[in-house]
Short mmCIF file of C-alpha atoms in Angstrom, two decimals:
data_model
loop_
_atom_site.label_atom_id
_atom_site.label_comp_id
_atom_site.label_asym_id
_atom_site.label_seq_id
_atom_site.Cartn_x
_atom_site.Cartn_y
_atom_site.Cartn_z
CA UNK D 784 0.00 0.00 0.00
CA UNK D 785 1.24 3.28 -1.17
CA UNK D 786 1.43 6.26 0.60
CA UNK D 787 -1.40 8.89 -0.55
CA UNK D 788 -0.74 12.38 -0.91
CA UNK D 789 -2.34 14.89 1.10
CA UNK D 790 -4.86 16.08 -1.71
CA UNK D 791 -5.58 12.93 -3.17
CA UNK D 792 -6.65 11.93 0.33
CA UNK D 793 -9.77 14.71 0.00
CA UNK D 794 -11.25 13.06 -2.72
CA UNK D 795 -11.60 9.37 -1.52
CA UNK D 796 -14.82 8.45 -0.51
CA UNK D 797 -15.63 8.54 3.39
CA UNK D 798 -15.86 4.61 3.48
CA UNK D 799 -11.97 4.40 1.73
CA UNK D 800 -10.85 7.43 4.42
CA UNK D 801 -12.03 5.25 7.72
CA UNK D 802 -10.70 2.12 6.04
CA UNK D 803 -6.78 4.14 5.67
CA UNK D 804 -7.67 5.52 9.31
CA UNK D 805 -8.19 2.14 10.79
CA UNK D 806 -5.50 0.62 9.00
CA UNK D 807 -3.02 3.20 10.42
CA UNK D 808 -4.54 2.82 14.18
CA UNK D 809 -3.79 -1.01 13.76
CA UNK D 810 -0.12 -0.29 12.26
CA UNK D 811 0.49 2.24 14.99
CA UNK D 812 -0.96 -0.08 17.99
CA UNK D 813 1.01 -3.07 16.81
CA UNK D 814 4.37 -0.81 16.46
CA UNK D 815 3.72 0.32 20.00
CA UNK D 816 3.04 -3.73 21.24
CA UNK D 817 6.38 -4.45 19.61
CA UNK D 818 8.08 -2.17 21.26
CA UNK D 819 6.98 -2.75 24.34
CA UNK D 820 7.80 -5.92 24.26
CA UNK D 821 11.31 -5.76 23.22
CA UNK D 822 11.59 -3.06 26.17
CA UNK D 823 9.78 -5.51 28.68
CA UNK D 824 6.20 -3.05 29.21
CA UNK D 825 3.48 -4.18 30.17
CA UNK D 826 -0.05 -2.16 29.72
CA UNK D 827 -0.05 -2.10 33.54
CA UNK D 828 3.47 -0.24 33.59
CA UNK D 829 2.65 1.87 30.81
CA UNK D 830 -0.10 3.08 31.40
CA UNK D 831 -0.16 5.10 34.19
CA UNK D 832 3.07 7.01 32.64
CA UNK D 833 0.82 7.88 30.27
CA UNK D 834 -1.91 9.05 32.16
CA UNK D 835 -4.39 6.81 31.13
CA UNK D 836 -6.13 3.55 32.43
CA UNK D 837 -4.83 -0.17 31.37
CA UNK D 838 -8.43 -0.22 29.82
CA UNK D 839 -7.78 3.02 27.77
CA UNK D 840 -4.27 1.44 26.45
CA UNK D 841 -5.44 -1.85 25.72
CA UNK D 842 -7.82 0.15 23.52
CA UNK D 843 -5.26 2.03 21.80
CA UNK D 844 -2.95 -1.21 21.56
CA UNK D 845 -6.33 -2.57 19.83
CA UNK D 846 -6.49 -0.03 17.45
CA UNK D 847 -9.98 0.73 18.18
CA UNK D 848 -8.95 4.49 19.59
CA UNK D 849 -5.98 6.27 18.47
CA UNK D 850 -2.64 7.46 20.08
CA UNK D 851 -1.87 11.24 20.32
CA UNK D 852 0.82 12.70 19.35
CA UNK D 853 2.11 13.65 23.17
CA UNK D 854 0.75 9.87 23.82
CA UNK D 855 3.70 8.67 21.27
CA UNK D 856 6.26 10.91 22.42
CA UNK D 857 6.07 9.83 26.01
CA UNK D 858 5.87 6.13 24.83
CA UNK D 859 8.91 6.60 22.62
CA UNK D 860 11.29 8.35 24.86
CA UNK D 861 10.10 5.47 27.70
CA UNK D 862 10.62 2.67 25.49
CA UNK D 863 14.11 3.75 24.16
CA UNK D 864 12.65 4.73 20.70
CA UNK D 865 11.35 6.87 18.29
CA UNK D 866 8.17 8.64 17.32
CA UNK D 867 9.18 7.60 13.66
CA UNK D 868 9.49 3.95 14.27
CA UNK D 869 5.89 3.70 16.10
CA UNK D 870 4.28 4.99 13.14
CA UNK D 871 6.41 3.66 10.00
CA UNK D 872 5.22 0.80 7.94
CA UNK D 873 6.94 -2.33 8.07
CA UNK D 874 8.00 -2.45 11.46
#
């Protein structure tokens, strides 16, 4: 899958636009599993250094609710990374 310019993104079809979305949730939570794994996190750990519930991160690690920005800069400098590996493809 191909990377889609800014302006081609306005003219896909709402359907196409939740189906990129949700794919780049998914990509995004399973960068962030990875990571935590090879750094020994758990959700419990994480979490709170985050500021949010183990519920509210297994979410995010779901992909059913994205991370923020601030959310992926706290989780990168934590986990020895960066903000560019949690949300490049082919991790």
């Amino acid at each position: 899958m191909s990377a889609v310019a800014p302006d081609a993104n306005a003219r896909l079809a709402p359907s196409q636009r939740r189906r990129l979305a949700a794919a780049a949730r998914k990509r995004v939570a399973r960068n962030v599993d990875a990571a935590m794994r090879a750094s020994g996190y758990s959700q419990n750990r994480l979490a709170p250094r985050l500021g949010v519930t183990q519920q509210a991160l297994s979410r995010r690690l779901t992909g059913d609710v994205a991370f923020d920005v601030d959310e992926l800069a706290v989780i990168a400098r934590l986990l020895n990374t960066s903000v560019e590996s949690l949300v490049k493809r082919g991790r």
